[in-house]
mmCIF file of N, CA and C in Angstrom:
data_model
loop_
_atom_site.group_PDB
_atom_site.id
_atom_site.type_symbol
_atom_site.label_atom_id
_atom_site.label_comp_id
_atom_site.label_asym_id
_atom_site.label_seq_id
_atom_site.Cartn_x
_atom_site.Cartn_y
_atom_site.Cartn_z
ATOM 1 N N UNK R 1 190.425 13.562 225.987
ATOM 2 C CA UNK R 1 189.119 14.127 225.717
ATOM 3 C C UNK R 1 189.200 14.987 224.467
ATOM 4 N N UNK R 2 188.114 14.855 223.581
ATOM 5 C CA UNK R 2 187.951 15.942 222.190
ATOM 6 C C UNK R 2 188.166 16.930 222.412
ATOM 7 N N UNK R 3 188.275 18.248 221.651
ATOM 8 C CA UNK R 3 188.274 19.550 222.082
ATOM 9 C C UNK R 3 187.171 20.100 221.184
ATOM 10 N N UNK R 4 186.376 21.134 220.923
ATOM 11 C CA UNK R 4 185.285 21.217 219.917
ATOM 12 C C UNK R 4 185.760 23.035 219.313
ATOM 13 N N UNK R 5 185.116 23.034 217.862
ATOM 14 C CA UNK R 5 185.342 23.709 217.485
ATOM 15 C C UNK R 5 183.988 24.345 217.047
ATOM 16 N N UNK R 6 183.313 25.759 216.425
ATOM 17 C CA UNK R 6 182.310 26.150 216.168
ATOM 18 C C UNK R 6 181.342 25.016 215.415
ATOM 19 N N UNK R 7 180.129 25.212 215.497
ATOM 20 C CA UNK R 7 178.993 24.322 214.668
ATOM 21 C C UNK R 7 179.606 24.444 213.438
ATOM 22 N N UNK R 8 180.522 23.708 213.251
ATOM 23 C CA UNK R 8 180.582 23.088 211.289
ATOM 24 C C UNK R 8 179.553 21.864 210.664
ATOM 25 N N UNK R 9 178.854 21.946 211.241
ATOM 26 C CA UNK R 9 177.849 20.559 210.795
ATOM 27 C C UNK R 9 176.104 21.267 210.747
ATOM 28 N N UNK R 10 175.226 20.964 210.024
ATOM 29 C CA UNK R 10 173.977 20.736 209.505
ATOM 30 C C UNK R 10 173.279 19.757 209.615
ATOM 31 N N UNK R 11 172.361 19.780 209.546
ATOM 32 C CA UNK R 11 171.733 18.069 209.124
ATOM 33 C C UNK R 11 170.539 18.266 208.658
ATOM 34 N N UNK R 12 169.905 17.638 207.360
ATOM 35 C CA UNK R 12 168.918 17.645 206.769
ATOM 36 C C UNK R 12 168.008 17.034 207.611
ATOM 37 N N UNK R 13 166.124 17.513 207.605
ATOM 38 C CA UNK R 13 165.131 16.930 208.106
ATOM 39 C C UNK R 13 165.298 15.473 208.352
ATOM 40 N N UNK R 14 165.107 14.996 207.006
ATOM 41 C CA UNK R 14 165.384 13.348 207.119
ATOM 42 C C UNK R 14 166.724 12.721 207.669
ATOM 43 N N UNK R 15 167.868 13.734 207.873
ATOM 44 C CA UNK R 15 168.549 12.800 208.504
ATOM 45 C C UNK R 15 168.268 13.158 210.062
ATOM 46 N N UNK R 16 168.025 14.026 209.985
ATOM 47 C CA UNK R 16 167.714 13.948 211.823
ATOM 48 C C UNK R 16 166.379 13.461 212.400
ATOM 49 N N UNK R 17 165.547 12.767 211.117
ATOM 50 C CA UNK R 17 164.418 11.661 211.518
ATOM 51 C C UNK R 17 165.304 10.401 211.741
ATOM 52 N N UNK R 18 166.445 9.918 211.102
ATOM 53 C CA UNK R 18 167.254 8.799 210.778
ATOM 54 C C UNK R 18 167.957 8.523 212.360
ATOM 55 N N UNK R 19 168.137 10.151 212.523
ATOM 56 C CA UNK R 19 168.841 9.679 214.001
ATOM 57 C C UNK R 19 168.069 9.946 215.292
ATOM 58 N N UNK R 20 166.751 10.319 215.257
ATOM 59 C CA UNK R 20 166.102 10.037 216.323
ATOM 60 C C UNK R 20 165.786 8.604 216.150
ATOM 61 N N UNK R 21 165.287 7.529 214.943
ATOM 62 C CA UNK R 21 164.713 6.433 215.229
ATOM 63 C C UNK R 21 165.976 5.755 215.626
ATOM 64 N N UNK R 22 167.190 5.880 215.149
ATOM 65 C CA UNK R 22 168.436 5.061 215.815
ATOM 66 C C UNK R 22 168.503 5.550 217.215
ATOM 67 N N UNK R 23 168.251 6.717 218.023
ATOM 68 C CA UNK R 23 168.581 6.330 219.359
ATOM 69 C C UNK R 23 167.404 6.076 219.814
ATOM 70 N N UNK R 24 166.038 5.865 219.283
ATOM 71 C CA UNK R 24 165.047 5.277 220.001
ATOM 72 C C UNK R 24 164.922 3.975 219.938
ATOM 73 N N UNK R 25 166.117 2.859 219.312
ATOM 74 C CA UNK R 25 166.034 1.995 219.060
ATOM 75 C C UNK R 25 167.766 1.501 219.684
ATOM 76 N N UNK R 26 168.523 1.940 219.511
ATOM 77 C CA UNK R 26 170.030 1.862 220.180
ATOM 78 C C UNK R 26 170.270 2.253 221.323
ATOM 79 N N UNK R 27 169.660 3.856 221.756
ATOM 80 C CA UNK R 27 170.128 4.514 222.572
ATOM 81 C C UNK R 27 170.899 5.544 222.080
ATOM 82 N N UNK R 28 171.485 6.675 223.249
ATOM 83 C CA UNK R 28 172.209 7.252 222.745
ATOM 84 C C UNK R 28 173.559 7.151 221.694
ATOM 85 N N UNK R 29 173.597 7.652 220.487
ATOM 86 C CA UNK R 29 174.620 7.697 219.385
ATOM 87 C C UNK R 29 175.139 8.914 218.751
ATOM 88 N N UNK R 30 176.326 8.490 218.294
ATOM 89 C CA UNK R 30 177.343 9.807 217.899
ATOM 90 C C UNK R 30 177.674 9.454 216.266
ATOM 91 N N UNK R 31 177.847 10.447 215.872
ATOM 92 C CA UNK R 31 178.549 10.392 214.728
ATOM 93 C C UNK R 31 180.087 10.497 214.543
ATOM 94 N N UNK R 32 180.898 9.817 213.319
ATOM 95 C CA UNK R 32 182.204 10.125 213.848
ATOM 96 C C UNK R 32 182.510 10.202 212.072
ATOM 97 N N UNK R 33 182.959 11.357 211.409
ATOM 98 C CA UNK R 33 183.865 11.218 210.227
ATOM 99 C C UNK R 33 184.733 10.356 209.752
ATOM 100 N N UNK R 34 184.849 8.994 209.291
ATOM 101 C CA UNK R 34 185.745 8.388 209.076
ATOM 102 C C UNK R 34 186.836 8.482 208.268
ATOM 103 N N UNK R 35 188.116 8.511 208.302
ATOM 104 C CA UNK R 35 189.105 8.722 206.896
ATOM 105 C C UNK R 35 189.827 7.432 206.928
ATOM 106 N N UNK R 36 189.558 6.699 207.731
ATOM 107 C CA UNK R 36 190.084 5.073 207.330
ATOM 108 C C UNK R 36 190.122 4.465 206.523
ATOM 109 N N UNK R 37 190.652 3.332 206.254
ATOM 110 C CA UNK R 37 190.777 2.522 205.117
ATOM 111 C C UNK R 37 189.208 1.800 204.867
ATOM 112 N N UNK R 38 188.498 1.352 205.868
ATOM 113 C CA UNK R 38 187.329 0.672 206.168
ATOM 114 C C UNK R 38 186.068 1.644 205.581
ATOM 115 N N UNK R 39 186.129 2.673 205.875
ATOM 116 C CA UNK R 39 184.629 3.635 205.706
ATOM 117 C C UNK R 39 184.871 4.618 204.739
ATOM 118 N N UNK R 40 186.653 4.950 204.241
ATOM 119 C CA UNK R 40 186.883 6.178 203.225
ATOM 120 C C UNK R 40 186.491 7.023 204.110
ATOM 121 N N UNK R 41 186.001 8.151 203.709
ATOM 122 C CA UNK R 41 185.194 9.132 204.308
ATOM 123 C C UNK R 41 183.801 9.465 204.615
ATOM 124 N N UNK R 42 183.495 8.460 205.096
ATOM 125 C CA UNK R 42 181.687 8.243 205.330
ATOM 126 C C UNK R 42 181.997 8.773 206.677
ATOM 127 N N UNK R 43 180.797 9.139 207.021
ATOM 128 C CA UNK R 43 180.003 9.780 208.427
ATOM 129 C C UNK R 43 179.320 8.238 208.993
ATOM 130 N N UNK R 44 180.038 7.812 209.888
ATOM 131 C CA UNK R 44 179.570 6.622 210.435
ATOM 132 C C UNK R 44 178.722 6.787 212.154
ATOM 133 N N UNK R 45 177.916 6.113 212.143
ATOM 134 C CA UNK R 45 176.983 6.205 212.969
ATOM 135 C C UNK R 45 177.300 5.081 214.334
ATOM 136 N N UNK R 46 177.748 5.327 215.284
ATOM 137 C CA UNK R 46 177.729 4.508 216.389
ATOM 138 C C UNK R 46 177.283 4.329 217.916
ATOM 139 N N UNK R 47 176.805 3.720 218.492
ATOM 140 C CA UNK R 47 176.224 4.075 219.925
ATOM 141 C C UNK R 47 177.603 4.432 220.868
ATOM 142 N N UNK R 48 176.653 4.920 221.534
ATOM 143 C CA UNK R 48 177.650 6.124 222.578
ATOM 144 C C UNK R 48 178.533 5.253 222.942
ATOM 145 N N UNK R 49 180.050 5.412 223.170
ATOM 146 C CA UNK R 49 180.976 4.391 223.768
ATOM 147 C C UNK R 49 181.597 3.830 223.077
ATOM 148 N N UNK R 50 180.988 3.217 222.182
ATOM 149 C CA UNK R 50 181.815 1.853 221.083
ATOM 150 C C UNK R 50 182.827 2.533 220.586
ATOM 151 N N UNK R 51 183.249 4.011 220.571
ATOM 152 C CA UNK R 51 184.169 4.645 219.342
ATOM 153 C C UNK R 51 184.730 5.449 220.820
ATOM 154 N N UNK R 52 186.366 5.109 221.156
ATOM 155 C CA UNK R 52 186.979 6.038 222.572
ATOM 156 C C UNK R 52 187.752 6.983 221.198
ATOM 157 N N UNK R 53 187.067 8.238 221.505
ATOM 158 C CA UNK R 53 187.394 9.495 221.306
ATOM 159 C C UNK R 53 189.019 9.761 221.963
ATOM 160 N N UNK R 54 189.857 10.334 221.477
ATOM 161 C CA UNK R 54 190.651 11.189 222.222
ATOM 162 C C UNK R 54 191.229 12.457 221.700
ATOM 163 N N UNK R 55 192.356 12.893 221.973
ATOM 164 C CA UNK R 55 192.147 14.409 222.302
ATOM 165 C C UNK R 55 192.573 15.063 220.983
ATOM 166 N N UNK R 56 192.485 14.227 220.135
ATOM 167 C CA UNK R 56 192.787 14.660 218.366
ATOM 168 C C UNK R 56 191.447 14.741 217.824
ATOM 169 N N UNK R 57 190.775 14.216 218.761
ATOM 170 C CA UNK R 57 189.169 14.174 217.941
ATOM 171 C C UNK R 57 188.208 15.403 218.385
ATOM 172 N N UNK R 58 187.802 16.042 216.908
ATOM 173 C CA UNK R 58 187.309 17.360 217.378
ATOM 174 C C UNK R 58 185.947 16.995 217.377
ATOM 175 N N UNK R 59 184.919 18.147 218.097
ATOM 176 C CA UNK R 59 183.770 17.800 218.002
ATOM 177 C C UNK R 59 183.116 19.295 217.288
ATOM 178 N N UNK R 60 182.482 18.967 215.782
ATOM 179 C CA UNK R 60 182.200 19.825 215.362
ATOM 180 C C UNK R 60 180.757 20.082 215.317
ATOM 181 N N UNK R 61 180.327 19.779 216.376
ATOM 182 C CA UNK R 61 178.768 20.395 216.344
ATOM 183 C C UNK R 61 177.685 19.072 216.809
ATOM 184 N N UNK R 62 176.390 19.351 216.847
ATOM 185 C CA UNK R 62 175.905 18.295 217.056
ATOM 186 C C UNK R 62 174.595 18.414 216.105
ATOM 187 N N UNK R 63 173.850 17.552 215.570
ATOM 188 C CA UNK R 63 172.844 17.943 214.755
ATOM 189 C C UNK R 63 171.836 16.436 215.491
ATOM 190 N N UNK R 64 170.226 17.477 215.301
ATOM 191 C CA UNK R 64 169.536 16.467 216.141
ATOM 192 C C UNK R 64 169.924 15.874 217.567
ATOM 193 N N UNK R 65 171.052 16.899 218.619
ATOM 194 C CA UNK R 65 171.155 16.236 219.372
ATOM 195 C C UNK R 65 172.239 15.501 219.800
ATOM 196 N N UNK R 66 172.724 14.801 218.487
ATOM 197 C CA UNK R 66 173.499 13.734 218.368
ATOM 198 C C UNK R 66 175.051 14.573 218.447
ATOM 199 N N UNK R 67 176.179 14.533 218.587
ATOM 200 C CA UNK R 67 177.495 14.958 218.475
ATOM 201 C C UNK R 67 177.948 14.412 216.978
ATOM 202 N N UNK R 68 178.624 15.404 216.264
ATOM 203 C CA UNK R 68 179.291 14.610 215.159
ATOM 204 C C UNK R 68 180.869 15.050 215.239
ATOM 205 N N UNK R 69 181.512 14.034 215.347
ATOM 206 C CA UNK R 69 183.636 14.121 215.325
ATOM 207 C C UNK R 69 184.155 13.798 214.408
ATOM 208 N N UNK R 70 185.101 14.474 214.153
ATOM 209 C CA UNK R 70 185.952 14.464 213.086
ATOM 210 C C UNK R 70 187.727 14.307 213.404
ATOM 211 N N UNK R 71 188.392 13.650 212.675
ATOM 212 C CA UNK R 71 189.811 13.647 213.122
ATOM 213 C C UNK R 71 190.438 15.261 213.408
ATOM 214 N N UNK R 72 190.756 15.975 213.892
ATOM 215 C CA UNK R 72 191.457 17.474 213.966
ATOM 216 C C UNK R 72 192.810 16.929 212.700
ATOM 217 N N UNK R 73 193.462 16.583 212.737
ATOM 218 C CA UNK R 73 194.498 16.436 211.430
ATOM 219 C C UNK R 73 193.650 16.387 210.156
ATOM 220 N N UNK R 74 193.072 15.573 210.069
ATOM 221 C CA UNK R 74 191.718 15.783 208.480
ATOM 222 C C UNK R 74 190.796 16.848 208.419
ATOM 223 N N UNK R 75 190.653 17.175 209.660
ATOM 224 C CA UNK R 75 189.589 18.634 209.492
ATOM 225 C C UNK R 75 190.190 20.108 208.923
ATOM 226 N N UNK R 76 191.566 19.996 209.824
ATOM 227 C CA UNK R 76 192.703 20.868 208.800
ATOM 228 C C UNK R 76 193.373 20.962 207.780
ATOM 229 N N UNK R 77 193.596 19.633 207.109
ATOM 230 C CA UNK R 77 193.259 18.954 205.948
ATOM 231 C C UNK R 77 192.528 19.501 204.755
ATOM 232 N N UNK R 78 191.381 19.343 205.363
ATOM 233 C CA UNK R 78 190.662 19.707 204.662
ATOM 234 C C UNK R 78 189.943 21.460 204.132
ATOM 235 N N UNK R 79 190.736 22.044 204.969
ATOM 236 C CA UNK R 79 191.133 23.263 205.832
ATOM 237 C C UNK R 79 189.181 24.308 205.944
ATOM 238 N N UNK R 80 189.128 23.065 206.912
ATOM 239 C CA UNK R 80 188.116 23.451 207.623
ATOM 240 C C UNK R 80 186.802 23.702 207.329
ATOM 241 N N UNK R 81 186.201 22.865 206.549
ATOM 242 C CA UNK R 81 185.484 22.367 205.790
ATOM 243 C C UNK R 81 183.697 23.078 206.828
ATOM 244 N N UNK R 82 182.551 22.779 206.369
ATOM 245 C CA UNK R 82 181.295 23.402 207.123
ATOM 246 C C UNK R 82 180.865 21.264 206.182
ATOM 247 N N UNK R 83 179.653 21.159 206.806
ATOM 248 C CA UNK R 83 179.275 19.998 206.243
ATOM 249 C C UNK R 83 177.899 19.756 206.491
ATOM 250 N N UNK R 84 177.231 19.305 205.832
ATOM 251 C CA UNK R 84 175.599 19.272 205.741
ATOM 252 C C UNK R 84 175.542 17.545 205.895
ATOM 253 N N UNK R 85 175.219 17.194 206.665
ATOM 254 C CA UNK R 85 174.672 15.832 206.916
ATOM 255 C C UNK R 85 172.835 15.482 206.264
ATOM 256 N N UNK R 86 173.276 14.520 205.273
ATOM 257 C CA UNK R 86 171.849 14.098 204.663
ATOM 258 C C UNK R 86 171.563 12.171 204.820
ATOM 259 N N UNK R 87 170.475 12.134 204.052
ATOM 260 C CA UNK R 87 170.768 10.056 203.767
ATOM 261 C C UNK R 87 170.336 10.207 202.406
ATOM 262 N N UNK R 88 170.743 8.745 201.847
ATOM 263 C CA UNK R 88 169.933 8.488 200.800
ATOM 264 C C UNK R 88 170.106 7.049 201.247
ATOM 265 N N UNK R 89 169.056 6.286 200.170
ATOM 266 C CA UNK R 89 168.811 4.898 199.861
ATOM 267 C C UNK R 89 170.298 4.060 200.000
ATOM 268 N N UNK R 90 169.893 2.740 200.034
ATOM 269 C CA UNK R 90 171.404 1.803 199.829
ATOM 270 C C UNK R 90 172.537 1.422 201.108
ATOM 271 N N UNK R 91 172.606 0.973 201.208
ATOM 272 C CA UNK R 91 173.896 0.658 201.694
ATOM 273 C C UNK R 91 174.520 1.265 202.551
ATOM 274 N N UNK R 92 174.931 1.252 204.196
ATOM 275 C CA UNK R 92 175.753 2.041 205.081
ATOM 276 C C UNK R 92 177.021 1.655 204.476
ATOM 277 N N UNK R 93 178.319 2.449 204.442
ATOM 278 C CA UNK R 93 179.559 1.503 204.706
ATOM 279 C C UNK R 93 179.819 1.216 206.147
ATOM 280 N N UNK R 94 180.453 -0.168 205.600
ATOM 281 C CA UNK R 94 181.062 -0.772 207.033
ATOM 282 C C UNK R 94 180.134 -1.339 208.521
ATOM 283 N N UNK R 95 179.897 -0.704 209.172
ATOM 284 C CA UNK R 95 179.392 -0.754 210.347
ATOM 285 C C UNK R 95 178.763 -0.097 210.814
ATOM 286 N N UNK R 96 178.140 1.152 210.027
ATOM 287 C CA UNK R 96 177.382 2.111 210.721
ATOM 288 C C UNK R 96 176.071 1.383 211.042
ATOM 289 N N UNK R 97 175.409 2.288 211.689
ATOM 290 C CA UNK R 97 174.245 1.570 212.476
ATOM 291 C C UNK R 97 172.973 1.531 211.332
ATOM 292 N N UNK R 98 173.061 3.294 210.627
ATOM 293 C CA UNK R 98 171.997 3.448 209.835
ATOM 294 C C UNK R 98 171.717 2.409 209.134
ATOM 295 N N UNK R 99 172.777 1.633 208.629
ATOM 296 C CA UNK R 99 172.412 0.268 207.329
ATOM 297 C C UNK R 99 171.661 -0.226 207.785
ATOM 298 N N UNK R 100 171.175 -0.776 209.288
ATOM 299 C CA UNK R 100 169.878 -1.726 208.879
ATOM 300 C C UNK R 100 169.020 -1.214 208.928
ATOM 301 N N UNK R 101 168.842 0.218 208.718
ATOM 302 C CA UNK R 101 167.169 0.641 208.093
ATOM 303 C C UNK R 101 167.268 0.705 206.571
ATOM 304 N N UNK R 102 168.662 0.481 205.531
ATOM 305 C CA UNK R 102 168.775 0.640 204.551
ATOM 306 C C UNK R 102 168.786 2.186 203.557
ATOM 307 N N UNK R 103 169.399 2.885 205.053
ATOM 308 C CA UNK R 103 170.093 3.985 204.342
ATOM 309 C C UNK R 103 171.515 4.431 204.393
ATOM 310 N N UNK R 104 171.801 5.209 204.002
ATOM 311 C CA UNK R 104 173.252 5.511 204.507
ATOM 312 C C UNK R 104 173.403 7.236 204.810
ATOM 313 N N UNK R 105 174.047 7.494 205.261
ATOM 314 C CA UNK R 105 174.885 9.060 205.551
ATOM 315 C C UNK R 105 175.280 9.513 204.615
ATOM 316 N N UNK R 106 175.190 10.418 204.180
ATOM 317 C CA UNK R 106 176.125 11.266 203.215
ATOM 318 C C UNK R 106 176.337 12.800 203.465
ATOM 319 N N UNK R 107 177.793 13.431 202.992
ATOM 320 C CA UNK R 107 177.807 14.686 203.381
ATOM 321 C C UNK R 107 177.984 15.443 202.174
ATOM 322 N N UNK R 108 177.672 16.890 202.701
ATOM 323 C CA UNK R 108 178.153 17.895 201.573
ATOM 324 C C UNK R 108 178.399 18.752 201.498
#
């Protein structure tokens, strides 16, 4: 199981319009920080379940509701970073859900 650390996360108006129409259309969904080879470091969007969390995965807050996780080794890394969740136009990477409304995640 994750362990969570204080609200390090934000989320702009429009992205927390982005993620009410994804769980009114998916269902419940989480966010998860990616540092993989597949997503780089995109904020990827997935329905509840598809992504088994474990106990390296921190949970830094939830915005709109939604939970957003981050690796605990990259979050220290990064040495502990605060992060504003927004969208713009274009392209999800990879597999996130947002792409088929034709936006993507971005942080800052």
């Amino acid at each position: 199981m994750s362990s969570q650390v204080t609200q390090q996360v934000v989320a702009s108006d429009a992205a927390i319009t982005v993620l009410r129409n994804l769980e009114a259309t998916f269902g419940p969904v989480i966010l998860f920080l990616s540092g993989g080879c597949c997503d780089g470091s995109s904020p990827i969007c997935l329905r509840e379940g598809e992504l088994l969390l474990g106990p390296e995965d921190l949970l830094l807050g939830e915005v709109g509701g939604v939970r957003f996780y981050v690796d605990r080794e990259q979050f220290e890394r990064w040495n502990r970073p605060r992060f504003r969740l927004d969208v713009a136009r274009g392209a999800a990477e990879g597999f996130s859900l947002e792409g088929l409304a034709g936006v993507r995640f971005t942080l800052s």
